Amino acid sequence: MTASESIPRYDLLVSLDRSDRTAALALFDCATGTFLTEATLDLAPEALDAWWRALCAAHPTARIAVAFEQPAPNLLAFFAPRQPAAIYALNPSATWAYRQSLTVSRARNDQSDARDQALFVKNHLAELKPWTPPPLTVTQLDRLTLSRRKQVDARSALTNQLQAALKRYFPQALDLLHEDLWRPMNLEFLRRWPSAQKLQTVRLPRLRAFYHQHGSRSEARWIERSALVTQLVPLAEAGPADELEVSALVDQIEVLNASILRHDQVSAELFAAEGPAAERIAALPGAGPALAPRLYVALARHAPNCESAEALAAAVGVAPVTDQSGKMHRVYRRLRCDNHTRQSIVEWAKESWKHSVWAEAFVRQRQEKGQGFHAIIRALAYKWIRILWKCWHDGVAYDEAKYLETLRKKGSPLVPKIIAPHVA
């Protein structure tokens, strides 16, 4: 098959430049190289459905491709079940650069953007890959993990507000509580004793019983806490505004705790239903109940469409970007990518070195060279991607002993840094 024969062929190309409620439409006839229609579409589902039915009725045998820039979840949701010949979900940076090559003055409007977008797809069909919808269960799991992450971020923001409020009038609370202020014990403590003045009224046996009830039973920790309570001096007089603010923040954090727990439960159910592939991901070093579903989603969405580990690393945002011209050579972190997917891979890599002997040796080796910790973790994530891609395409589980043996055979510089009992 020649290169020209491998390029997909379409009869019509629908190019949509989306705004909030409308989209500029450019309907391109691929055979004649002309634009048949230029109009503005209402993006309400009813209006879109009526337009699509009319288009298919007017061209019953035509192969129709649809193109639009990302992010456009509403357009993906609309076109995916209607199954046009192809859907091109375009990178806005690519189409923007193409427009600049056509119009040096940078003059533009929605309709010209739709036309230029259609020409971009027509002229680059050999390089562009149509969007492939992931399985529905993967999509649902992806949305769940992303929603959970947003709620964890919201909880972190509220926790920071709570910490700032306590520092203002009751800083001793931060020493009396667990460092994660969102934990149930801390929230219950602040409900009972939202100020130093109220904490001074409680007897030590009752306070100790409270800590025991919530699982904090360290004798050394209790000695520190009891000494602090005995010598407690209020920083400021706590007023109704202070206590009300803390109470409101505690209420909101408790709601988020319950929601995050529910997300975890539903994610665990969906993840378990994915079968052997999910089991292999769950068995990875450091992949706990929160990270394993996120890892699975990242691989299920991208690995089947990537022909190499390097392509997968770029797709998930882990591969660095090289900028080289003449004597200038720069390597920097990839910024234009799915941040949630990259975050999932990097966060797991950060956890994995605590559970994998070769990963720990890799981190220690880079630290000895003076490299920053976060740069090391990104490099570790890049190494893990090669392993994950191979395991996914071969349908096998990761085997730490087998990988260590491979490192020994290749004479890896990591081998001397790996503790002998683990290598044997």
mmCIF file with all atom_site columns, N, CA, C and O in Angstrom, residues 15 31 55 73 91 157 167 192 198 229 266 289 291 336 342 398:
data_model
loop_
_atom_site.group_PDB
_atom_site.id
_atom_site.type_symbol
_atom_site.label_atom_id
_atom_site.label_alt_id
_atom_site.label_comp_id
_atom_site.label_asym_id
_atom_site.label_entity_id
_atom_site.label_seq_id
_atom_site.pdbx_PDB_ins_code
_atom_site.Cartn_x
_atom_site.Cartn_y
_atom_site.Cartn_z
_atom_site.occupancy
_atom_site.B_iso_or_equiv
_atom_site.pdbx_formal_charge
_atom_site.auth_seq_id
_atom_site.auth_comp_id
_atom_site.auth_asym_id
_atom_site.auth_atom_id
_atom_site.pdbx_PDB_model_num
ATOM 1  N N  . SER A 1 15  ? -16.500 21.162 9.743  1.00 0.00 ? 15  SER A N  1
ATOM 2  C CA . SER A 1 15  ? -15.589 21.865 10.653 1.00 0.00 ? 15  SER A CA 1
ATOM 3  C C  . SER A 1 15  ? -16.398 22.795 11.537 1.00 0.00 ? 15  SER A C  1
ATOM 4  O O  . SER A 1 15  ? -17.167 23.624 11.033 1.00 0.00 ? 15  SER A O  1
ATOM 5  N N  . ALA A 1 31  ? -14.173 16.387 -2.587 1.00 0.00 ? 31  ALA A N  1
ATOM 6  C CA . ALA A 1 31  ? -13.972 16.045 -3.999 1.00 0.00 ? 31  ALA A CA 1
ATOM 7  C C  . ALA A 1 31  ? -13.685 17.278 -4.835 1.00 0.00 ? 31  ALA A C  1
ATOM 8  O O  . ALA A 1 31  ? -12.786 17.285 -5.687 1.00 0.00 ? 31  ALA A O  1
ATOM 9  N N  . LEU A 1 55  ? -28.478 16.897 7.452  1.00 0.00 ? 55  LEU A N  1
ATOM 10 C CA . LEU A 1 55  ? -27.242 16.709 6.694  1.00 0.00 ? 55  LEU A CA 1
ATOM 11 C C  . LEU A 1 55  ? -27.132 15.273 6.179  1.00 0.00 ? 55  LEU A C  1
ATOM 12 O O  . LEU A 1 55  ? -26.784 15.053 5.011  1.00 0.00 ? 55  LEU A O  1
ATOM 13 N N  . PRO A 1 73  ? -16.222 18.611 25.288 1.00 0.00 ? 73  PRO A N  1
ATOM 14 C CA . PRO A 1 73  ? -16.875 17.370 25.729 1.00 0.00 ? 73  PRO A CA 1
ATOM 15 C C  . PRO A 1 73  ? -18.309 17.240 25.238 1.00 0.00 ? 73  PRO A C  1
ATOM 16 O O  . PRO A 1 73  ? -18.787 16.120 25.016 1.00 0.00 ? 73  PRO A O  1
ATOM 17 N N  . ASN A 1 91  ? -5.924  19.488 18.511 1.00 0.00 ? 91  ASN A N  1
ATOM 18 C CA . ASN A 1 91  ? -5.162  20.259 19.488 1.00 0.00 ? 91  ASN A CA 1
ATOM 19 C C  . ASN A 1 91  ? -5.231  21.734 19.093 1.00 0.00 ? 91  ASN A C  1
ATOM 20 O O  . ASN A 1 91  ? -4.816  22.103 17.991 1.00 0.00 ? 91  ASN A O  1
ATOM 21 N N  . ALA A 1 157 ? -8.163  23.091 49.798 1.00 0.00 ? 157 ALA A N  1
ATOM 22 C CA . ALA A 1 157 ? -8.345  24.541 49.899 1.00 0.00 ? 157 ALA A CA 1
ATOM 23 C C  . ALA A 1 157 ? -9.059  24.901 51.206 1.00 0.00 ? 157 ALA A C  1
ATOM 24 O O  . ALA A 1 157 ? -8.672  25.861 51.901 1.00 0.00 ? 157 ALA A O  1
ATOM 25 N N  . LYS A 1 167 ? -4.649  29.526 63.214 1.00 0.00 ? 167 LYS A N  1
ATOM 26 C CA . LYS A 1 167 ? -3.420  30.263 63.514 1.00 0.00 ? 167 LYS A CA 1
ATOM 27 C C  . LYS A 1 167 ? -3.728  31.658 64.048 1.00 0.00 ? 167 LYS A C  1
ATOM 28 O O  . LYS A 1 167 ? -2.947  32.223 64.819 1.00 0.00 ? 167 LYS A O  1
ATOM 29 N N  . ARG A 1 192 ? -16.101 20.134 69.317 1.00 0.00 ? 192 ARG A N  1
ATOM 30 C CA . ARG A 1 192 ? -16.254 20.140 70.775 1.00 0.00 ? 192 ARG A CA 1
ATOM 31 C C  . ARG A 1 192 ? -15.533 21.328 71.416 1.00 0.00 ? 192 ARG A C  1
ATOM 32 O O  . ARG A 1 192 ? -16.063 21.956 72.332 1.00 0.00 ? 192 ARG A O  1
ATOM 33 N N  . LYS A 1 198 ? -12.491 27.167 75.611 1.00 0.00 ? 198 LYS A N  1
ATOM 34 C CA . LYS A 1 198 ? -13.337 26.000 75.848 1.00 0.00 ? 198 LYS A CA 1
ATOM 35 C C  . LYS A 1 198 ? -12.501 24.760 76.141 1.00 0.00 ? 198 LYS A C  1
ATOM 36 O O  . LYS A 1 198 ? -12.938 23.888 76.916 1.00 0.00 ? 198 LYS A O  1
ATOM 37 N N  . VAL A 1 229 ? -1.818  21.162 76.995 1.00 0.00 ? 229 VAL A N  1
ATOM 38 C CA . VAL A 1 229 ? -3.118  21.584 77.517 1.00 0.00 ? 229 VAL A CA 1
ATOM 39 C C  . VAL A 1 229 ? -2.973  22.151 78.932 1.00 0.00 ? 229 VAL A C  1
ATOM 40 O O  . VAL A 1 229 ? -3.620  23.140 79.297 1.00 0.00 ? 229 VAL A O  1
ATOM 41 N N  . VAL A 1 266 ? -17.579 3.678  44.681 1.00 0.00 ? 266 VAL A N  1
ATOM 42 C CA . VAL A 1 266 ? -18.077 3.434  43.323 1.00 0.00 ? 266 VAL A CA 1
ATOM 43 C C  . VAL A 1 266 ? -16.912 3.123  42.378 1.00 0.00 ? 266 VAL A C  1
ATOM 44 O O  . VAL A 1 266 ? -17.000 2.228  41.527 1.00 0.00 ? 266 VAL A O  1
ATOM 45 N N  . PRO A 1 289 ? -5.632  1.821  46.422 1.00 0.00 ? 289 PRO A N  1
ATOM 46 C CA . PRO A 1 289 ? -7.011  1.946  45.946 1.00 0.00 ? 289 PRO A CA 1
ATOM 47 C C  . PRO A 1 289 ? -7.324  3.271  45.275 1.00 0.00 ? 289 PRO A C  1
ATOM 48 O O  . PRO A 1 289 ? -8.245  3.346  44.466 1.00 0.00 ? 289 PRO A O  1
ATOM 49 N N  . LEU A 1 291 ? -4.880  5.293  43.579 1.00 0.00 ? 291 LEU A N  1
ATOM 50 C CA . LEU A 1 291 ? -4.070  5.486  42.382 1.00 0.00 ? 291 LEU A CA 1
ATOM 51 C C  . LEU A 1 291 ? -4.298  4.416  41.315 1.00 0.00 ? 291 LEU A C  1
ATOM 52 O O  . LEU A 1 291 ? -4.171  4.696  40.119 1.00 0.00 ? 291 LEU A O  1
ATOM 53 N N  . ARG A 1 336 ? 1.735   21.110 27.535 1.00 0.00 ? 336 ARG A N  1
ATOM 54 C CA . ARG A 1 336 ? 0.483   20.966 26.798 1.00 0.00 ? 336 ARG A CA 1
ATOM 55 C C  . ARG A 1 336 ? 0.088   19.501 26.756 1.00 0.00 ? 336 ARG A C  1
ATOM 56 O O  . ARG A 1 336 ? 0.476   18.752 25.852 1.00 0.00 ? 336 ARG A O  1
ATOM 57 N N  . ARG A 1 342 ? -1.261  13.072 33.487 1.00 0.00 ? 342 ARG A N  1
ATOM 58 C CA . ARG A 1 342 ? 0.145   13.179 33.879 1.00 0.00 ? 342 ARG A CA 1
ATOM 59 C C  . ARG A 1 342 ? 0.288   13.142 35.399 1.00 0.00 ? 342 ARG A C  1
ATOM 60 O O  . ARG A 1 342 ? 1.177   12.480 35.943 1.00 0.00 ? 342 ARG A O  1
ATOM 61 N N  . TYR A 1 398 ? 3.388   -7.064 35.966 1.00 0.00 ? 398 TYR A N  1
ATOM 62 C CA . TYR A 1 398 ? 4.755   -6.642 36.253 1.00 0.00 ? 398 TYR A CA 1
ATOM 63 C C  . TYR A 1 398 ? 5.373   -7.589 37.271 1.00 0.00 ? 398 TYR A C  1
ATOM 64 O O  . TYR A 1 398 ? 4.759   -7.932 38.285 1.00 0.00 ? 398 TYR A O  1
#
